[in-house]
C-alpha positions as MATLAB code, in Angstrom:
seq = 'XXXXXXXXXXXXXXXXXXXXXXXXXXXXXXXXXXXXXXXXXXXXXXXXXXXXXXXXXXXXXXXXXXXXXXXXXXXXXXXXXXXXXXXXXXXXXXXXXXXXXXXXXXXXXXXXXXXXXXXXXXXXXXXXXXXXXXXXXXXXXXXXXXXXXXXXXXXXXXXX';
ca = [
       3.287    7.695   22.614;
       3.332    4.083   21.294;
       2.291    3.310   17.454;
       0.078    1.013   16.237;
       0.968   -2.327   14.585;
       1.227   -2.237   10.850;
      -0.044   -5.278    9.463;
       0.442   -4.652    5.869;
       1.334   -2.228    3.122;
      -0.096   -2.699   -0.012;
       0.600   -1.200   -3.590;
      -2.468   -0.636   -5.239;
      -3.264    2.095   -7.671;
      -6.894    1.863   -7.114;
      -6.309    2.230   -3.230;
      -9.346    1.517   -1.474;
     -11.720   -0.440   -3.336;
     -13.921   -3.627   -3.245;
     -11.061   -6.043   -3.168;
      -9.087   -4.135   -0.198;
     -12.240   -3.686    1.557;
     -13.695   -7.003    1.533;
     -10.683   -9.366    1.389;
      -7.690   -7.760    2.636;
      -9.088   -5.880    5.485;
     -11.159   -8.576    6.784;
      -8.137  -11.113    6.520;
      -5.857   -8.839    8.372;
      -8.407   -8.040   10.886;
      -7.520   -4.262   10.251;
      -9.226   -1.637   12.422;
      -7.698    1.208   10.244;
      -7.066    1.603    6.638;
      -4.462    4.556    6.135;
      -4.285    5.944    2.418;
      -0.843    7.295    2.133;
      -0.816    9.283   -0.912;
      -0.505   13.012   -1.578;
      -3.074   13.475   -4.248;
      -5.851   11.191   -2.230;
      -4.921   13.084    1.041;
      -5.944   16.328   -0.941;
      -9.216   15.087   -2.889;
     -12.190   14.949   -0.479;
     -14.309   13.622   -3.228;
     -12.261   10.764   -3.923;
     -12.166   10.096    0.045;
     -16.017    9.993    0.083;
     -15.999    7.433   -2.916;
     -13.300    5.415   -1.080;
     -15.058    5.478    2.373;
     -18.241    3.924    0.565;
     -16.166    0.792   -0.309;
     -14.513    0.605    3.091;
     -15.950   -1.836    5.687;
     -18.002    0.257    8.011;
     -16.417   -1.128   11.320;
     -12.909   -0.132    9.942;
     -11.930    3.700   10.367;
     -10.107    5.181    7.367;
      -7.397    8.150    7.271;
      -6.157    9.780    4.171;
      -2.663   11.160    4.554;
       0.106   12.896    2.776;
       2.988   10.097    2.760;
       5.124   12.768    4.630;
       2.868   12.896    7.487;
       2.551    9.107    8.144;
       4.251    9.264   11.637;
       2.038   11.916   12.954;
      -1.175    9.883   12.013;
       0.236    6.688   13.265;
       1.103    8.359   16.866;
      -2.623    9.664   16.838;
      -4.000    5.988   16.147;
      -1.948    4.688   18.919;
      -1.030    1.341   20.239;
      -4.563   -0.333   19.973;
      -4.402    0.309   16.176;
      -4.148   -2.645   13.704;
      -3.329   -0.700   10.804;
      -3.234   -1.679    7.097;
      -1.637    1.030    4.581;
      -2.299    1.372    1.135;
      -0.349    3.339   -1.455;
      -0.649    3.827   -5.159;
       2.735    3.092   -6.328;
       6.338    2.202   -5.623;
       7.607    5.917   -5.209;
       4.894    6.054   -2.424;
       5.963    2.792   -0.866;
       9.590    3.978   -1.087;
       8.794    7.257    0.594;
       6.687    5.559    3.224;
       9.331    3.381    4.190;
      11.954    6.034    4.300;
       9.531    7.900    7.063;
       8.520    4.838    8.640;
      10.942    2.269    9.624;
       8.020    0.056   10.984;
       7.007   -0.451    7.077;
       8.785   -3.640    6.236;
       6.026   -5.976    4.642;
       4.868   -4.784    1.347;
       2.196   -6.669   -0.984;
       2.514   -5.462   -4.647;
      -1.214   -5.816   -5.594;
      -1.919   -3.705   -8.509;
       0.187   -1.405  -10.837;
      -1.555   -0.867  -14.260;
      -0.068   -1.107  -17.351;
       1.216    2.139  -18.964;
       3.648    3.262  -21.559;
       6.942    2.201  -20.846;
       5.913   -0.337  -18.282;
       6.093   -4.259  -18.782;
       3.886   -6.844  -17.410;
       5.673   -8.982  -14.787;
       2.734  -10.609  -13.088;
      -0.989  -10.795  -13.401;
      -1.975   -7.396  -12.328;
       1.525   -5.749  -11.893;
       3.552   -3.606  -14.554;
       6.801   -1.935  -13.966;
       9.243    0.155  -15.479;
      12.992    0.884  -14.486;
      12.185    3.268  -12.189;
       9.882    1.063  -10.291;
      12.473   -1.653  -10.319;
      15.167    0.588   -8.951;
      12.603    1.542   -6.075;
      11.979   -2.094   -5.323;
      15.562   -2.794   -5.421;
      15.977   -0.117   -2.611;
      13.295   -1.259   -0.718;
      14.708   -4.820   -0.774;
      18.105   -3.589   -0.024;
      16.290   -1.811    3.170;
      14.926   -4.982    4.539;
      11.521   -5.144    3.091;
       9.819   -8.227    2.351;
       8.351   -7.706   -1.188;
       5.704  -10.114   -2.552;
       3.033   -9.902   -5.305;
      -0.333  -11.178   -4.401;
      -3.705  -10.075   -5.830;
      -6.185  -11.356   -2.965;
      -5.321  -13.127    0.396;
      -6.295  -16.690   -0.945;
      -4.442  -16.425   -4.153;
      -1.037  -17.710   -4.716;
       1.926  -15.544   -4.466;
       3.650  -14.636   -7.714;
       7.248  -14.538   -8.288;
       8.507  -11.148   -6.719;
      11.780  -11.348   -8.187;
      10.743   -9.801  -11.322;
      10.207   -6.726   -9.203;
      13.990   -5.959   -8.850;
      15.181   -7.362  -12.256;
];
């Protein structure tokens, strides 16, 4: 079976919310949003809340990261897929599972203890940087951009 086109993978610890639903999904012309995150896949209440933010014409799927290939096969070749993950670890695991994941938008990683602000909405720690280096070494295109119309910010800070 042929898999769908993966338009973009976005790291956003909020997962599906207004910005993703109204701007990114529309800009990409996605017909399916996949949240690849183990915790969200197990939390039906959270899924219901995210579904309220998702565009009505766009399908949503919530899957554990390790099950991404099965879900992509189910969607099939007509899918135009936008994948959202919560953090750098989810993104790296996703790349390890699915070689088609190569374009990663770093959109929102909240500030937390031990993290350093490197862009308007992105804070990373040494573990995140190591994961981003591994993704880059595997051929990923990494870029920081809050919304489609905003300028891309310097992604070099993700790996330094």
